[in-house]
mmCIF file of C-alpha atoms in Angstrom:
data_model
loop_
_atom_site.group_PDB
_atom_site.id
_atom_site.type_symbol
_atom_site.label_atom_id
_atom_site.label_comp_id
_atom_site.label_asym_id
_atom_site.label_seq_id
_atom_site.Cartn_x
_atom_site.Cartn_y
_atom_site.Cartn_z
ATOM 1 C CA UNK A 802 0.000 0.000 0.000
ATOM 2 C CA UNK A 803 2.844 2.353 0.914
ATOM 3 C CA UNK A 804 4.562 1.586 -2.374
ATOM 4 C CA UNK A 805 1.408 2.409 -4.270
ATOM 5 C CA UNK A 806 1.105 5.687 -2.384
ATOM 6 C CA UNK A 807 4.710 6.580 -3.136
ATOM 7 C CA UNK A 808 4.221 5.778 -6.820
ATOM 8 C CA UNK A 809 1.091 7.946 -6.899
ATOM 9 C CA UNK A 810 2.851 10.865 -5.210
ATOM 10 C CA UNK A 811 5.718 10.550 -7.686
ATOM 11 C CA UNK A 812 3.322 10.435 -10.606
ATOM 12 C CA UNK A 813 1.464 13.548 -9.423
ATOM 13 C CA UNK A 814 4.741 15.382 -8.879
ATOM 14 C CA UNK A 815 5.982 14.515 -12.353
ATOM 15 C CA UNK A 816 2.701 15.378 -14.046
ATOM 16 C CA UNK A 817 3.338 19.088 -13.681
ATOM 17 C CA UNK A 818 6.867 18.953 -15.019
ATOM 18 C CA UNK A 819 7.569 20.379 -18.447
ATOM 19 C CA UNK A 820 10.872 19.978 -20.216
ATOM 20 C CA UNK A 821 12.005 23.601 -20.189
ATOM 21 C CA UNK A 822 15.600 22.860 -21.044
ATOM 22 C CA UNK A 823 15.038 23.448 -24.762
ATOM 23 C CA UNK A 824 13.285 26.766 -24.317
ATOM 24 C CA UNK A 825 15.983 27.956 -21.944
ATOM 25 C CA UNK A 826 18.845 27.305 -24.308
ATOM 26 C CA UNK A 827 20.712 30.624 -24.407
ATOM 27 C CA UNK A 828 20.521 32.468 -27.694
ATOM 28 C CA UNK A 829 23.907 33.346 -29.079
ATOM 29 C CA UNK A 830 23.551 36.722 -30.714
ATOM 30 C CA UNK A 831 25.536 36.964 -33.898
ATOM 31 C CA UNK A 832 28.429 39.430 -33.773
ATOM 32 C CA UNK A 833 28.396 41.532 -35.800
ATOM 33 C CA UNK A 834 24.622 41.669 -36.181
ATOM 34 C CA UNK A 835 25.056 42.590 -39.845
ATOM 35 C CA UNK A 836 27.497 39.858 -40.775
ATOM 36 C CA UNK A 837 28.031 40.576 -44.460
ATOM 37 C CA UNK A 838 29.785 37.612 -46.119
ATOM 38 C CA UNK A 839 33.320 38.432 -47.209
ATOM 39 C CA UNK A 840 32.501 37.886 -50.865
ATOM 40 C CA UNK A 841 29.667 40.423 -50.613
ATOM 41 C CA UNK A 842 31.779 43.156 -49.014
ATOM 42 C CA UNK A 843 32.316 45.798 -51.656
ATOM 43 C CA UNK A 844 35.781 47.338 -51.693
ATOM 44 C CA UNK A 845 36.211 51.016 -52.405
ATOM 45 C CA UNK A 846 37.223 51.968 -55.948
ATOM 46 C CA UNK A 847 38.337 55.055 -57.839
ATOM 47 C CA UNK A 848 35.593 56.617 -59.918
ATOM 48 C CA UNK A 849 36.050 58.207 -63.348
ATOM 49 C CA UNK A 850 36.862 61.516 -61.664
ATOM 50 C CA UNK A 851 39.643 59.857 -59.650
ATOM 51 C CA UNK A 852 37.582 60.127 -56.483
ATOM 52 C CA UNK A 853 36.982 57.367 -53.967
ATOM 53 C CA UNK A 854 33.516 55.749 -53.993
ATOM 54 C CA UNK A 855 33.152 54.884 -50.309
ATOM 55 C CA UNK A 856 29.474 55.910 -50.106
ATOM 56 C CA UNK A 857 28.556 53.726 -53.058
ATOM 57 C CA UNK A 858 30.685 50.848 -51.785
ATOM 58 C CA UNK A 859 28.894 51.006 -48.419
ATOM 59 C CA UNK A 860 25.506 51.044 -50.118
ATOM 60 C CA UNK A 861 26.414 48.073 -52.309
ATOM 61 C CA UNK A 862 27.515 45.946 -49.334
ATOM 62 C CA UNK A 863 24.264 46.760 -47.535
ATOM 63 C CA UNK A 864 22.147 46.107 -50.638
ATOM 64 C CA UNK A 865 23.712 42.656 -50.948
ATOM 65 C CA UNK A 866 23.128 41.928 -47.262
ATOM 66 C CA UNK A 867 19.485 42.870 -47.821
ATOM 67 C CA UNK A 868 19.143 40.503 -50.794
ATOM 68 C CA UNK A 869 19.207 43.131 -53.578
ATOM 69 C CA UNK A 870 21.977 41.567 -55.635
ATOM 70 C CA UNK A 871 20.872 42.870 -59.022
ATOM 71 C CA UNK A 872 20.421 46.389 -57.699
ATOM 72 C CA UNK A 873 23.872 46.187 -56.101
ATOM 73 C CA UNK A 874 25.473 45.056 -59.368
ATOM 74 C CA UNK A 875 23.669 47.799 -61.249
ATOM 75 C CA UNK A 876 24.835 50.355 -58.695
ATOM 76 C CA UNK A 877 28.441 49.205 -59.035
ATOM 77 C CA UNK A 878 28.278 49.558 -62.839
ATOM 78 C CA UNK A 879 26.474 52.879 -62.824
ATOM 79 C CA UNK A 880 27.730 55.042 -59.977
ATOM 80 C CA UNK A 881 31.019 56.077 -58.418
ATOM 81 C CA UNK A 882 33.079 59.000 -57.090
ATOM 82 C CA UNK A 883 32.447 61.102 -54.005
ATOM 83 C CA UNK A 884 28.969 61.839 -52.675
ATOM 84 C CA UNK A 885 27.173 64.219 -50.349
ATOM 85 C CA UNK A 886 23.824 63.706 -48.620
ATOM 86 C CA UNK A 887 21.549 65.748 -50.894
ATOM 87 C CA UNK A 888 22.963 64.321 -54.108
ATOM 88 C CA UNK A 889 22.903 60.762 -52.783
ATOM 89 C CA UNK A 890 19.299 61.183 -51.644
ATOM 90 C CA UNK A 891 18.335 62.499 -55.071
ATOM 91 C CA UNK A 892 20.064 59.539 -56.755
ATOM 92 C CA UNK A 893 18.367 57.023 -54.470
ATOM 93 C CA UNK A 894 15.019 58.697 -55.119
ATOM 94 C CA UNK A 895 15.580 58.630 -58.862
ATOM 95 C CA UNK A 896 16.476 54.936 -58.758
ATOM 96 C CA UNK A 897 13.407 54.256 -56.597
ATOM 97 C CA UNK A 898 15.535 52.695 -53.866
ATOM 98 C CA UNK A 899 13.802 52.363 -50.510
ATOM 99 C CA UNK A 900 16.107 54.037 -48.026
ATOM 100 C CA UNK A 901 16.375 56.083 -44.857
ATOM 101 C CA UNK A 902 18.973 58.641 -43.878
ATOM 102 C CA UNK A 903 19.840 61.237 -41.277
ATOM 103 C CA UNK A 904 22.217 64.143 -41.429
ATOM 104 C CA UNK A 905 21.797 65.306 -37.860
ATOM 105 C CA UNK A 906 23.788 62.747 -35.879
ATOM 106 C CA UNK A 907 20.715 61.130 -34.326
ATOM 107 C CA UNK A 908 22.024 58.026 -32.537
ATOM 108 C CA UNK A 909 18.507 56.534 -32.518
ATOM 109 C CA UNK A 910 18.928 56.003 -36.241
ATOM 110 C CA UNK A 911 22.080 53.930 -35.733
ATOM 111 C CA UNK A 912 20.376 51.908 -32.995
ATOM 112 C CA UNK A 913 17.403 51.256 -35.250
ATOM 113 C CA UNK A 914 19.620 50.269 -38.172
ATOM 114 C CA UNK A 915 21.497 47.676 -36.096
ATOM 115 C CA UNK A 916 18.473 46.474 -34.115
ATOM 116 C CA UNK A 917 16.657 45.679 -37.364
ATOM 117 C CA UNK A 918 19.859 44.044 -38.688
ATOM 118 C CA UNK A 919 20.027 46.328 -41.719
ATOM 119 C CA UNK A 920 23.209 48.260 -40.870
ATOM 120 C CA UNK A 921 24.012 51.735 -42.200
ATOM 121 C CA UNK A 922 26.647 53.683 -44.020
ATOM 122 C CA UNK A 923 28.042 56.306 -41.643
ATOM 123 C CA UNK A 924 30.486 59.158 -42.115
ATOM 124 C CA UNK A 925 33.824 59.120 -40.293
ATOM 125 C CA UNK A 926 37.145 60.992 -40.533
ATOM 126 C CA UNK A 927 35.492 64.387 -40.325
ATOM 127 C CA UNK A 928 33.122 63.508 -43.165
ATOM 128 C CA UNK A 929 35.845 62.487 -45.618
ATOM 129 C CA UNK A 930 34.985 58.785 -45.553
ATOM 130 C CA UNK A 931 31.995 56.479 -45.185
ATOM 131 C CA UNK A 932 32.038 52.990 -43.675
ATOM 132 C CA UNK A 933 29.334 50.470 -42.819
ATOM 133 C CA UNK A 934 28.142 50.302 -39.239
ATOM 134 C CA UNK A 935 27.470 46.585 -38.805
ATOM 135 C CA UNK A 936 27.032 46.330 -35.046
ATOM 136 C CA UNK A 937 26.070 48.600 -32.189
ATOM 137 C CA UNK A 938 25.391 47.422 -28.667
ATOM 138 C CA UNK A 939 25.719 48.960 -25.241
ATOM 139 C CA UNK A 940 29.513 48.797 -25.343
ATOM 140 C CA UNK A 941 30.815 48.207 -28.819
ATOM 141 C CA UNK A 942 30.407 49.289 -32.414
ATOM 142 C CA UNK A 943 31.473 47.143 -35.369
ATOM 143 C CA UNK A 944 32.638 48.822 -38.563
ATOM 144 C CA UNK A 945 33.173 47.399 -42.018
ATOM 145 C CA UNK A 946 35.632 49.694 -43.782
ATOM 146 C CA UNK A 947 35.472 49.463 -47.565
ATOM 147 C CA UNK A 948 39.208 50.209 -47.690
ATOM 148 C CA UNK A 949 39.915 47.054 -45.641
ATOM 149 C CA UNK A 950 37.014 44.682 -46.053
ATOM 150 C CA UNK A 951 38.781 41.593 -44.676
ATOM 151 C CA UNK A 952 37.940 42.247 -41.045
ATOM 152 C CA UNK A 953 35.481 44.042 -38.817
ATOM 153 C CA UNK A 954 36.894 46.936 -36.789
ATOM 154 C CA UNK A 955 35.623 47.073 -33.194
ATOM 155 C CA UNK A 956 35.580 50.405 -31.357
ATOM 156 C CA UNK A 957 33.893 51.504 -28.129
ATOM 157 C CA UNK A 958 30.370 52.743 -28.723
ATOM 158 C CA UNK A 959 31.056 56.219 -27.341
ATOM 159 C CA UNK A 960 34.149 56.606 -29.517
ATOM 160 C CA UNK A 961 32.215 55.720 -32.652
ATOM 161 C CA UNK A 962 29.359 58.068 -31.809
ATOM 162 C CA UNK A 963 31.789 60.923 -31.117
ATOM 163 C CA UNK A 964 33.548 60.258 -34.425
ATOM 164 C CA UNK A 965 30.292 60.123 -36.349
ATOM 165 C CA UNK A 966 28.888 63.294 -34.803
ATOM 166 C CA UNK A 967 32.148 65.069 -35.598
ATOM 167 C CA UNK A 968 31.778 63.925 -39.210
ATOM 168 C CA UNK A 969 28.463 65.660 -40.026
ATOM 169 C CA UNK A 970 26.413 62.778 -38.582
ATOM 170 C CA UNK A 971 25.326 61.451 -41.959
ATOM 171 C CA UNK A 972 23.991 57.890 -42.060
ATOM 172 C CA UNK A 973 22.135 56.154 -44.858
ATOM 173 C CA UNK A 974 20.762 52.657 -45.413
ATOM 174 C CA UNK A 975 18.496 50.817 -47.829
ATOM 175 C CA UNK A 976 15.298 49.375 -46.334
ATOM 176 C CA UNK A 977 14.777 45.849 -47.600
ATOM 177 C CA UNK A 978 14.888 42.373 -46.078
ATOM 178 C CA UNK A 979 18.025 41.596 -44.078
ATOM 179 C CA UNK A 980 19.536 38.114 -44.363
ATOM 180 C CA UNK A 981 17.990 35.632 -41.949
ATOM 181 C CA UNK A 982 19.872 35.066 -38.680
ATOM 182 C CA UNK A 983 21.891 31.905 -38.197
ATOM 183 C CA UNK A 984 19.653 29.098 -36.907
ATOM 184 C CA UNK A 985 19.638 28.686 -33.132
ATOM 185 C CA UNK B 1355 0.623 105.875 -32.496
ATOM 186 C CA UNK B 1356 -0.468 103.242 -30.000
ATOM 187 C CA UNK B 1357 -2.029 101.262 -32.804
ATOM 188 C CA UNK B 1358 1.209 101.374 -34.759
ATOM 189 C CA UNK B 1359 3.231 100.165 -31.757
ATOM 190 C CA UNK B 1360 0.699 97.415 -31.126
ATOM 191 C CA UNK B 1361 0.896 96.294 -34.756
ATOM 192 C CA UNK B 1362 4.693 96.180 -34.675
ATOM 193 C CA UNK B 1363 4.649 94.215 -31.430
ATOM 194 C CA UNK B 1364 2.150 91.716 -32.892
ATOM 195 C CA UNK B 1365 4.333 91.274 -35.973
ATOM 196 C CA UNK B 1366 7.428 90.697 -33.820
ATOM 197 C CA UNK B 1367 5.569 88.152 -31.686
ATOM 198 C CA UNK B 1368 4.393 86.327 -34.807
ATOM 199 C CA UNK B 1369 7.921 86.148 -36.216
ATOM 200 C CA UNK B 1370 9.272 84.882 -32.920
ATOM 201 C CA UNK B 1371 6.820 81.996 -33.074
ATOM 202 C CA UNK B 1372 7.481 81.144 -36.718
ATOM 203 C CA UNK B 1373 11.266 81.488 -36.970
ATOM 204 C CA UNK B 1374 12.099 78.394 -34.846
ATOM 205 C CA UNK B 1375 9.993 76.262 -37.217
ATOM 206 C CA UNK B 1376 12.085 77.389 -40.155
ATOM 207 C CA UNK B 1377 15.211 76.761 -38.119
ATOM 208 C CA UNK B 1378 14.089 73.196 -37.551
ATOM 209 C CA UNK B 1379 13.464 72.808 -41.236
ATOM 210 C CA UNK B 1380 16.958 74.019 -42.004
ATOM 211 C CA UNK B 1381 18.398 71.554 -39.494
ATOM 212 C CA UNK B 1382 16.965 68.538 -41.260
ATOM 213 C CA UNK B 1383 13.220 68.049 -41.023
ATOM 214 C CA UNK B 1384 13.463 65.545 -43.869
ATOM 215 C CA UNK B 1385 15.814 63.458 -41.788
ATOM 216 C CA UNK B 1386 13.574 63.735 -38.735
ATOM 217 C CA UNK B 1387 10.569 62.686 -40.773
ATOM 218 C CA UNK B 1388 12.382 59.602 -41.978
ATOM 219 C CA UNK B 1389 13.420 58.703 -38.439
ATOM 220 C CA UNK B 1390 9.797 58.826 -37.322
ATOM 221 C CA UNK B 1391 8.716 56.618 -40.214
ATOM 222 C CA UNK B 1392 11.366 53.952 -39.800
ATOM 223 C CA UNK B 1393 9.809 50.501 -39.591
ATOM 224 C CA UNK B 1394 10.077 49.111 -36.085
ATOM 225 C CA UNK B 1395 10.283 45.556 -37.372
ATOM 226 C CA UNK B 1396 13.100 44.092 -35.316
ATOM 227 C CA UNK B 1397 10.655 41.524 -33.895
ATOM 228 C CA UNK B 1398 9.635 40.199 -37.299
ATOM 229 C CA UNK B 1399 10.141 36.515 -37.972
ATOM 230 C CA UNK B 1400 12.015 35.162 -40.969
ATOM 231 C CA UNK B 1401 11.047 32.662 -43.626
ATOM 232 C CA UNK B 1402 13.906 31.504 -45.818
ATOM 233 C CA UNK B 1403 13.557 29.398 -48.931
ATOM 234 C CA UNK B 1404 16.975 28.045 -49.791
ATOM 235 C CA UNK B 1405 17.734 26.261 -53.043
ATOM 236 C CA UNK B 1406 19.195 26.135 -56.489
ATOM 237 C CA UNK B 1407 17.805 28.869 -58.741
ATOM 238 C CA UNK B 1408 17.587 26.380 -61.620
ATOM 239 C CA UNK B 1409 15.710 23.779 -59.583
ATOM 240 C CA UNK B 1410 12.051 23.597 -60.598
ATOM 241 C CA UNK B 1411 11.015 22.493 -57.111
ATOM 242 C CA UNK B 1412 12.723 25.511 -55.519
ATOM 243 C CA UNK B 1413 11.029 27.864 -57.972
ATOM 244 C CA UNK B 1414 7.707 26.157 -57.381
ATOM 245 C CA UNK B 1415 7.967 26.660 -53.622
ATOM 246 C CA UNK B 1416 9.030 30.293 -54.009
ATOM 247 C CA UNK B 1417 6.101 30.746 -56.397
ATOM 248 C CA UNK B 1418 3.655 29.457 -53.782
ATOM 249 C CA UNK B 1419 4.393 32.511 -51.677
ATOM 250 C CA UNK B 1420 2.962 34.644 -54.481
ATOM 251 C CA UNK B 1421 0.096 32.435 -55.640
ATOM 252 C CA UNK B 1422 -1.326 30.904 -52.461
ATOM 253 C CA UNK B 1423 -3.328 33.571 -50.578
ATOM 254 C CA UNK B 1424 -2.396 32.245 -47.121
ATOM 255 C CA UNK B 1425 1.298 31.986 -47.896
ATOM 256 C CA UNK B 1426 1.188 35.384 -49.581
ATOM 257 C CA UNK B 1427 -0.358 36.868 -46.454
ATOM 258 C CA UNK B 1428 2.250 35.148 -44.299
ATOM 259 C CA UNK B 1429 5.038 36.380 -46.569
ATOM 260 C CA UNK B 1430 3.875 39.950 -46.056
ATOM 261 C CA UNK B 1431 4.128 39.530 -42.288
ATOM 262 C CA UNK B 1432 7.684 38.199 -42.128
ATOM 263 C CA UNK B 1433 11.107 38.884 -43.581
ATOM 264 C CA UNK B 1434 10.971 36.645 -46.633
ATOM 265 C CA UNK B 1435 14.445 35.578 -47.792
ATOM 266 C CA UNK B 1436 15.093 33.798 -51.058
ATOM 267 C CA UNK B 1437 18.558 32.281 -50.813
ATOM 268 C CA UNK B 1438 20.050 30.683 -53.905
ATOM 269 C CA UNK B 1439 23.065 28.412 -53.798
ATOM 270 C CA UNK B 1440 25.110 30.615 -56.113
ATOM 271 C CA UNK B 1441 25.300 33.454 -53.582
ATOM 272 C CA UNK B 1442 27.980 34.212 -51.019
ATOM 273 C CA UNK B 1443 25.263 34.488 -48.389
ATOM 274 C CA UNK B 1444 24.412 30.811 -48.939
ATOM 275 C CA UNK B 1445 28.008 29.627 -49.057
ATOM 276 C CA UNK B 1446 29.086 31.482 -45.912
ATOM 277 C CA UNK B 1447 25.973 31.409 -43.765
ATOM 278 C CA UNK B 1448 23.612 28.610 -44.698
ATOM 279 C CA UNK B 1449 25.428 25.853 -46.614
ATOM 280 C CA UNK B 1450 26.641 24.336 -43.363
ATOM 281 C CA UNK B 1451 23.311 24.314 -41.575
ATOM 282 C CA UNK B 1452 20.715 23.138 -44.104
ATOM 283 C CA UNK B 1453 19.864 19.437 -44.227
ATOM 284 C CA UNK B 1454 19.119 19.384 -47.924
ATOM 285 C CA UNK B 1455 17.834 21.416 -50.850
ATOM 286 C CA UNK B 1456 15.483 23.041 -51.189
ATOM 287 C CA UNK B 1457 14.934 24.050 -47.573
ATOM 288 C CA UNK B 1458 12.102 26.036 -46.052
ATOM 289 C CA UNK B 1459 12.984 27.478 -42.676
ATOM 290 C CA UNK B 1460 10.961 29.693 -40.353
ATOM 291 C CA UNK B 1461 12.796 31.504 -37.566
ATOM 292 C CA UNK B 1462 11.967 33.845 -34.765
ATOM 293 C CA UNK B 1463 13.670 37.229 -34.779
ATOM 294 C CA UNK B 1464 16.406 35.879 -32.500
ATOM 295 C CA UNK B 1465 17.181 33.038 -34.920
ATOM 296 C CA UNK B 1466 15.382 30.207 -33.122
ATOM 297 C CA UNK B 1467 14.059 27.771 -35.690
ATOM 298 C CA UNK B 1468 10.297 27.324 -35.509
ATOM 299 C CA UNK B 1469 9.903 25.126 -38.583
ATOM 300 C CA UNK B 1470 12.317 23.568 -41.001
ATOM 301 C CA UNK B 1471 11.877 21.070 -43.805
ATOM 302 C CA UNK B 1472 14.204 20.046 -46.582
ATOM 303 C CA UNK B 1473 13.946 18.102 -49.819
ATOM 304 C CA UNK B 1474 11.222 15.457 -49.762
ATOM 305 C CA UNK B 1475 10.092 16.513 -46.291
ATOM 306 C CA UNK B 1476 8.637 19.730 -47.665
ATOM 307 C CA UNK B 1477 4.870 19.295 -48.099
ATOM 308 C CA UNK B 1478 3.678 18.559 -51.603
ATOM 309 C CA UNK B 1479 1.216 21.421 -51.898
ATOM 310 C CA UNK B 1480 1.128 25.090 -51.056
ATOM 311 C CA UNK B 1481 -1.750 24.467 -48.662
ATOM 312 C CA UNK B 1482 0.271 21.722 -47.010
ATOM 313 C CA UNK B 1483 3.247 23.998 -46.534
ATOM 314 C CA UNK B 1484 0.974 26.691 -45.131
ATOM 315 C CA UNK B 1485 -0.412 24.149 -42.676
ATOM 316 C CA UNK B 1486 3.080 23.051 -41.666
ATOM 317 C CA UNK B 1487 4.217 26.636 -41.145
ATOM 318 C CA UNK B 1488 1.041 27.390 -39.211
ATOM 319 C CA UNK B 1489 1.763 24.384 -36.986
ATOM 320 C CA UNK B 1490 5.207 25.812 -36.378
ATOM 321 C CA UNK B 1491 3.732 29.152 -35.372
ATOM 322 C CA UNK B 1492 1.121 27.509 -33.142
ATOM 323 C CA UNK B 1493 3.707 25.343 -31.421
ATOM 324 C CA UNK B 1494 6.056 28.268 -30.875
ATOM 325 C CA UNK B 1495 3.288 30.515 -29.599
ATOM 326 C CA UNK B 1496 1.594 27.768 -27.589
ATOM 327 C CA UNK B 1497 -1.674 27.996 -29.512
ATOM 328 C CA UNK B 1498 -3.974 24.967 -29.678
ATOM 329 C CA UNK B 1499 -5.722 23.153 -31.271
ATOM 330 C CA UNK B 1500 -4.145 22.529 -34.611
ATOM 331 C CA UNK B 1501 -5.974 19.543 -36.016
ATOM 332 C CA UNK B 1502 -9.452 21.074 -36.365
ATOM 333 C CA UNK B 1503 -7.937 23.894 -38.353
ATOM 334 C CA UNK B 1504 -6.377 21.408 -40.725
ATOM 335 C CA UNK B 1505 -9.613 19.443 -41.001
ATOM 336 C CA UNK B 1506 -11.418 22.671 -41.847
ATOM 337 C CA UNK B 1507 -8.803 23.494 -44.457
ATOM 338 C CA UNK B 1508 -9.129 20.088 -46.070
ATOM 339 C CA UNK B 1509 -12.912 20.375 -46.041
ATOM 340 C CA UNK B 1510 -12.648 23.581 -48.021
ATOM 341 C CA UNK B 1511 -10.152 22.085 -50.482
ATOM 342 C CA UNK B 1512 -11.318 18.478 -50.791
ATOM 343 C CA UNK B 1513 -9.894 17.276 -54.058
ATOM 344 C CA UNK B 1514 -6.647 17.474 -55.907
ATOM 345 C CA UNK B 1515 -6.710 20.722 -57.835
ATOM 346 C CA UNK B 1516 -4.480 22.158 -60.490
ATOM 347 C CA UNK B 1517 -1.007 22.582 -59.106
ATOM 348 C CA UNK B 1518 0.562 25.994 -59.426
ATOM 349 C CA UNK B 1519 3.011 25.736 -62.251
ATOM 350 C CA UNK B 1520 6.567 26.759 -61.528
ATOM 351 C CA UNK B 1521 7.468 30.117 -62.963
ATOM 352 C CA UNK B 1522 10.794 29.717 -64.710
ATOM 353 C CA UNK B 1523 12.777 32.872 -64.190
ATOM 354 C CA UNK B 1524 15.133 34.176 -66.821
ATOM 355 C CA UNK B 1525 18.783 34.496 -65.805
ATOM 356 C CA UNK B 1526 19.897 36.653 -64.144
ATOM 357 C CA UNK B 1527 17.000 36.717 -61.743
ATOM 358 C CA UNK B 1528 15.719 40.168 -60.937
ATOM 359 C CA UNK B 1529 15.553 41.245 -57.321
ATOM 360 C CA UNK B 1530 12.262 40.148 -55.756
ATOM 361 C CA UNK B 1531 9.484 42.635 -55.165
ATOM 362 C CA UNK B 1532 10.249 44.514 -51.949
ATOM 363 C CA UNK B 1533 8.119 43.555 -49.001
ATOM 364 C CA UNK B 1534 5.742 46.002 -47.351
ATOM 365 C CA UNK B 1535 7.231 48.203 -44.649
ATOM 366 C CA UNK B 1536 5.469 47.804 -41.315
ATOM 367 C CA UNK B 1537 6.045 47.447 -37.583
ATOM 368 C CA UNK B 1538 4.962 43.829 -37.391
ATOM 369 C CA UNK B 1539 6.415 41.379 -34.911
ATOM 370 C CA UNK B 1540 5.599 37.662 -35.022
ATOM 371 C CA UNK B 1541 3.212 36.595 -37.789
ATOM 372 C CA UNK B 1542 -0.449 36.677 -36.956
ATOM 373 C CA UNK B 1543 -2.039 33.512 -38.268
ATOM 374 C CA UNK B 1544 -5.821 33.447 -38.347
ATOM 375 C CA UNK B 1545 -7.302 31.755 -35.308
ATOM 376 C CA UNK B 1546 -8.159 28.180 -36.179
ATOM 377 C CA UNK B 1547 -11.829 27.486 -36.790
ATOM 378 C CA UNK B 1548 -12.520 25.138 -33.892
ATOM 379 C CA UNK B 1549 -14.942 22.429 -34.826
ATOM 380 C CA UNK B 1550 -17.329 20.987 -32.286
ATOM 381 C CA UNK B 1551 -16.176 17.659 -30.927
ATOM 382 C CA UNK B 1552 -19.694 16.293 -31.534
ATOM 383 C CA UNK B 1553 -21.020 16.106 -35.069
ATOM 384 C CA UNK B 1554 -24.540 17.542 -35.459
ATOM 385 C CA UNK B 1555 -25.721 14.383 -37.236
ATOM 386 C CA UNK B 1556 -25.295 12.468 -33.982
ATOM 387 C CA UNK B 1557 -27.516 14.828 -31.994
ATOM 388 C CA UNK B 1558 -30.880 12.958 -32.440
ATOM 389 C CA UNK B 1559 -29.251 9.630 -31.591
ATOM 390 C CA UNK B 1560 -27.693 11.149 -28.479
ATOM 391 C CA UNK B 1561 -31.093 12.567 -27.429
ATOM 392 C CA UNK B 1562 -32.721 9.139 -27.792
ATOM 393 C CA UNK B 1563 -29.876 7.513 -25.849
ATOM 394 C CA UNK B 1564 -30.207 10.123 -23.099
ATOM 395 C CA UNK B 1565 -33.975 9.563 -22.912
ATOM 396 C CA UNK B 1566 -33.561 5.785 -22.698
ATOM 397 C CA UNK B 1567 -30.855 6.207 -20.074
ATOM 398 C CA UNK B 1568 -33.157 8.371 -17.985
ATOM 399 C CA UNK B 1569 -35.985 5.840 -18.260
ATOM 400 C CA UNK B 1570 -33.688 2.994 -17.273
ATOM 401 C CA UNK B 1571 -32.428 4.963 -14.289
ATOM 402 C CA UNK B 1572 -35.913 5.777 -13.054
ATOM 403 C CA UNK B 1573 -37.080 2.173 -13.487
ATOM 404 C CA UNK B 1574 -33.977 0.879 -11.726
ATOM 405 C CA UNK B 1575 -34.554 3.186 -8.781
ATOM 406 C CA UNK B 1576 -38.188 2.024 -8.439
ATOM 407 C CA UNK B 1577 -37.013 -1.570 -8.614
ATOM 408 C CA UNK B 1578 -34.386 -0.943 -5.940
ATOM 409 C CA UNK B 1579 -36.934 0.680 -3.649
ATOM 410 C CA UNK B 1580 -39.300 -2.255 -4.178
ATOM 411 C CA UNK B 1581 -36.592 -4.808 -3.327
ATOM 412 C CA UNK B 1582 -35.203 -2.819 -0.399
ATOM 413 C CA UNK B 1583 -38.150 -1.228 1.414
ATOM 414 C CA UNK B 1584 -37.097 1.498 3.812
ATOM 415 C CA UNK B 1585 -36.808 0.370 7.416
ATOM 416 C CA UNK B 1586 -39.166 2.339 9.619
#
């Protein structure tokens, strides 16, 4: 009788148990959040006016990350040389590219761009250069420089924000579908 | 004179109110407007269809997301990623973690896989794939029941119908139509139409059974009282 009682108590105790171990598996966030494959990272090139094309290179890398391969190829064939915000916006409008940009150094834009895994081209070096911001968390920022596309450059968040704000605070990104995260 | 002074003062006051607006405009209203309108879609789920661009089966499955109304609706609620094997994205990110080709994979925003099927394990029809994806959503969200919804779906589509024909795409493939911009999080699948556990056709029979049961009970009680008279 005692054995039966023990078995019953055990059964009742186990009945409420749910295997939570799967749900509690920690999620490993990908770093950088915008992990553009090496083959899709567009290197900077000299345009026909002997100017660097860092803005276009940044846009092309982001277009590829967001699945717009044909648009990226077209952009590489069609555009080049230096850019400034108004002209770039007009070009993107003319090409009917879905995009967002800021020229006022609003950090919320950078946070949005990385939170939605789209990334953004941001100005650095006093506005003379544009790189891709591919990660931004509470401590660190990840940069993909089109002059050295082999590796991601990690800088403290505050340092990056100070650099960006001192470089006219221009950021621009296409708005399409980012590549799916790695399966967890 | 007083009127003149009053007019000048009014004009100055008006300018003081208006000038800051222009200043804002100069400082980038266009940018501000875009910030406000940015899609807050970081919680959106992902559906990836991975395969060879020249594979008819892959193209058929991708086509379902444009031809089947339920899959089309689902596609509009998630980040829909077409990944072909000739891309660097596939080679670097997905080649090592798909079980076969083509693959259909549904993930939460944090990457957790909610549904995945590859090769012959992918349902044969668009409706079947929609059902499988819906099951994935229900399981992940803890929504039940699933089966009545599927029964209802099969009732509506009883027989084998014309299969959507694969749309062969000329090479190079153009970029897909951009998805709508919205603030959606997880996909919102229609609540399943819950069928009653009891079929209506059985109702008269159940009534008769209930009536007979009641009669038998009453008769039995009388019989019991007759056999066991109360002790007074």
